[in-house]
Amino acid sequence: MATKTRADLLKRLDPYWKMEAANVLFVPAFLIWLSDWRLSWITLAPMVAIMLLLVIGTLYWRGKVRQLRGDGGDFSVLLRCISSWRQPALALTLCGCVSAMLGWLVPSWSAGLADRNIATGCAVLAVLEYINYYHRQLQHFDNRDDFQRLLAGKGFRKSWLARDIEVLNRPSTSPKRLDFD
């Protein structure tokens, strides 16, 4: 693997937080438009779960970029906050899955097939975002080295947020290195 400079890393990572922030608005707006404004409550929980996870991603990547630039302040404070949102994000994601499932079990609770499909899609996306941030890096299409690693059969690596939280939670005798390996 080629040696990456801080500038290379910043160039690759800086757009992430902007993309996540834009998607907090664009994903729900697109789905509402796609449904022709006919969504019911079954879509609300999984859609809110996606939005929360995108906000978490926005804050994390912006904080990470600022840390790499040397103007991030106390990155560990942000990580503690994001870590504390882990359980609420999981609970909301699971509620979204139940909500979407209820739309299929009791079709009269939904606003129609589009509503049930969008609720299901949102639930799946929320689960994938949760895993991608708090457990395993699922996104491999935007970085050649990551994609080659995946194709080589080395599996999914621990997500960068999960690694940073792990370092943050190490006993205080360990050095607190919050960066990319």
Tab-separated table of C-alpha atoms in Angstrom, residues 13-165:
chain	number	residue	atom	x	y	z
A	13	LEU	CA	-11.852	12.870	3.805
A	14	ASP	CA	-12.880	16.539	3.644
A	15	PRO	CA	-15.819	15.904	1.279
A	16	TYR	CA	-17.234	13.152	3.538
A	17	TRP	CA	-18.689	15.410	6.192
A	18	LYS	CA	-20.154	17.734	3.567
A	19	MET	CA	-21.747	14.816	1.740
A	20	GLU	CA	-23.188	13.407	4.966
A	21	ALA	CA	-24.550	16.834	5.955
A	22	ALA	CA	-26.203	17.300	2.568
A	23	ASN	CA	-27.733	13.836	2.750
A	24	VAL	CA	-29.409	14.662	6.072
A	25	LEU	CA	-31.706	16.862	3.973
A	26	PHE	CA	-31.516	15.341	0.494
A	27	VAL	CA	-32.312	11.714	1.385
A	28	PRO	CA	-35.608	12.499	3.181
A	29	ALA	CA	-36.547	15.122	0.577
A	30	PHE	CA	-35.928	12.667	-2.252
A	31	LEU	CA	-37.912	9.923	-0.533
A	32	ILE	CA	-40.814	12.248	0.187
A	33	TRP	CA	-40.788	13.356	-3.441
A	34	LEU	CA	-40.517	9.731	-4.610
A	35	SER	CA	-43.590	8.804	-2.565
A	36	ASP	CA	-45.546	11.729	-4.045
A	37	TRP	CA	-45.910	13.058	-0.489
A	38	ARG	CA	-47.732	9.908	0.633
A	39	LEU	CA	-45.753	8.583	3.567
A	40	SER	CA	-47.171	7.393	6.850
A	41	TRP	CA	-45.833	6.997	10.351
A	42	ILE	CA	-44.248	3.633	9.440
A	43	THR	CA	-41.585	5.528	7.483
A	44	LEU	CA	-40.912	8.107	10.180
A	45	ALA	CA	-38.766	6.016	12.578
A	46	PRO	CA	-36.429	4.525	9.948
A	47	MET	CA	-36.115	7.903	8.206
A	48	VAL	CA	-35.268	9.665	11.472
A	49	ALA	CA	-32.745	6.891	12.247
A	50	ILE	CA	-31.001	7.540	8.923
A	51	MET	CA	-30.984	11.263	9.594
A	52	LEU	CA	-29.503	10.792	13.083
A	53	LEU	CA	-26.788	8.497	11.754
A	54	LEU	CA	-25.974	10.964	8.973
A	55	VAL	CA	-25.683	13.744	11.575
A	56	ILE	CA	-23.350	11.502	13.589
A	57	GLY	CA	-21.321	10.877	10.427
A	58	THR	CA	-21.230	14.584	9.631
A	59	LEU	CA	-19.945	15.478	13.079
A	60	TYR	CA	-17.406	12.649	13.147
A	61	TRP	CA	-15.890	13.343	9.717
A	62	ARG	CA	-15.828	17.088	10.283
A	63	GLY	CA	-14.141	16.528	13.643
A	64	LYS	CA	-11.684	14.094	12.097
A	65	VAL	CA	-10.776	16.523	9.318
A	66	ARG	CA	-10.321	19.335	11.834
A	67	GLN	CA	-8.161	17.050	13.987
A	68	LEU	CA	-5.971	16.174	10.998
A	69	ARG	CA	-5.613	19.872	10.196
A	70	GLY	CA	-4.621	20.558	13.789
A	71	ASP	CA	-7.561	22.841	14.544
A	72	GLY	CA	-9.972	20.287	15.965
A	73	GLY	CA	-9.917	21.349	19.569
A	74	ASP	CA	-10.565	18.434	21.897
A	75	PHE	CA	-11.566	15.627	19.523
A	76	SER	CA	-12.072	13.285	22.477
A	77	VAL	CA	-15.025	15.404	23.688
A	78	LEU	CA	-16.728	14.953	20.313
A	79	LEU	CA	-15.968	11.222	20.376
A	80	ARG	CA	-17.493	10.874	23.848
A	81	CYS	CA	-20.629	12.606	22.602
A	82	ILE	CA	-20.840	10.412	19.496
A	83	SER	CA	-20.178	7.339	21.620
A	84	SER	CA	-23.049	8.295	23.926
A	85	TRP	CA	-25.379	8.426	20.896
A	86	ARG	CA	-24.599	4.831	19.990
A	87	GLN	CA	-27.399	3.245	22.039
A	88	PRO	CA	-30.066	5.800	21.057
A	89	ALA	CA	-29.078	5.379	17.394
A	90	LEU	CA	-29.345	1.597	17.723
A	91	ALA	CA	-32.717	1.851	19.485
A	92	LEU	CA	-34.076	4.182	16.814
A	93	THR	CA	-32.717	1.922	14.065
A	94	LEU	CA	-34.411	-1.122	15.620
A	95	CYS	CA	-37.659	0.832	16.035
A	96	GLY	CA	-37.397	1.725	12.368
A	97	CYS	CA	-37.031	-1.944	11.444
A	98	VAL	CA	-40.075	-2.862	13.542
A	99	SER	CA	-42.036	0.031	12.059
A	100	ALA	CA	-41.210	-1.051	8.504
A	101	MET	CA	-42.111	-4.642	9.310
A	102	LEU	CA	-45.449	-3.540	10.787
A	103	GLY	CA	-46.225	-1.791	7.518
A	104	TRP	CA	-46.036	-5.158	5.765
A	105	LEU	CA	-47.862	-7.081	8.496
A	106	VAL	CA	-50.704	-4.552	8.704
A	107	PRO	CA	-50.849	-2.904	5.255
A	108	SER	CA	-53.717	-0.634	6.292
A	109	TRP	CA	-51.275	1.199	8.595
A	110	SER	CA	-49.285	2.370	5.597
A	111	ALA	CA	-50.078	4.881	2.874
A	112	GLY	CA	-49.587	2.207	0.218
A	113	LEU	CA	-46.924	0.115	-1.423
A	114	ALA	CA	-44.529	3.032	-1.984
A	115	ASP	CA	-44.701	3.875	1.722
A	116	ARG	CA	-43.922	0.284	2.723
A	117	ASN	CA	-41.062	0.069	0.215
A	118	ILE	CA	-39.572	3.380	1.360
A	119	ALA	CA	-39.907	2.387	5.032
A	120	THR	CA	-38.137	-0.894	4.287
A	121	GLY	CA	-35.407	0.844	2.294
A	122	CYS	CA	-34.889	3.364	5.097
A	123	ALA	CA	-34.700	0.573	7.688
A	124	VAL	CA	-32.083	-1.290	5.651
A	125	LEU	CA	-30.067	1.907	5.113
A	126	ALA	CA	-30.245	2.740	8.822
A	127	VAL	CA	-28.918	-0.719	9.755
A	128	LEU	CA	-26.111	-0.401	7.205
A	129	GLU	CA	-25.187	3.114	8.404
A	130	TYR	CA	-25.171	1.959	12.025
A	131	ILE	CA	-22.873	-0.946	11.202
A	132	ASN	CA	-20.703	1.262	8.973
A	133	TYR	CA	-20.094	3.780	11.757
A	134	TYR	CA	-20.080	1.815	14.981
A	135	HIS	CA	-18.744	-1.574	13.857
A	136	ARG	CA	-17.340	-2.394	10.411
A	137	GLN	CA	-16.429	-0.183	7.480
A	138	LEU	CA	-18.864	-1.222	4.766
A	139	GLN	CA	-18.007	1.541	2.312
A	140	HIS	CA	-15.173	0.398	0.081
A	141	PHE	CA	-16.057	1.883	-3.289
A	142	ASP	CA	-14.465	5.296	-2.747
A	143	ASN	CA	-10.920	4.216	-1.933
A	144	ARG	CA	-8.849	1.975	-4.168
A	145	ASP	CA	-6.769	0.524	-1.310
A	146	ASP	CA	-9.887	-0.379	0.686
A	147	PHE	CA	-11.535	-1.903	-2.368
A	148	GLN	CA	-8.446	-3.975	-3.212
A	149	ARG	CA	-8.269	-5.147	0.408
A	150	LEU	CA	-11.888	-6.305	0.183
A	151	LEU	CA	-11.318	-8.066	-3.152
A	152	ALA	CA	-8.264	-9.807	-1.689
A	153	GLY	CA	-10.582	-11.508	0.790
A	154	LYS	CA	-9.354	-9.670	3.870
A	155	GLY	CA	-12.903	-8.834	4.921
A	156	PHE	CA	-14.315	-5.674	6.375
A	157	ARG	CA	-12.069	-3.739	8.703
A	158	LYS	CA	-13.189	-2.095	11.894
A	159	SER	CA	-14.716	1.293	11.152
A	160	TRP	CA	-12.641	4.366	11.833
A	161	LEU	CA	-15.167	5.654	14.344
A	162	ALA	CA	-15.142	2.315	16.180
A	163	ARG	CA	-11.334	2.405	16.309
A	164	ASP	CA	-11.309	5.980	17.607
A	165	ILE	CA	-13.877	5.151	20.306
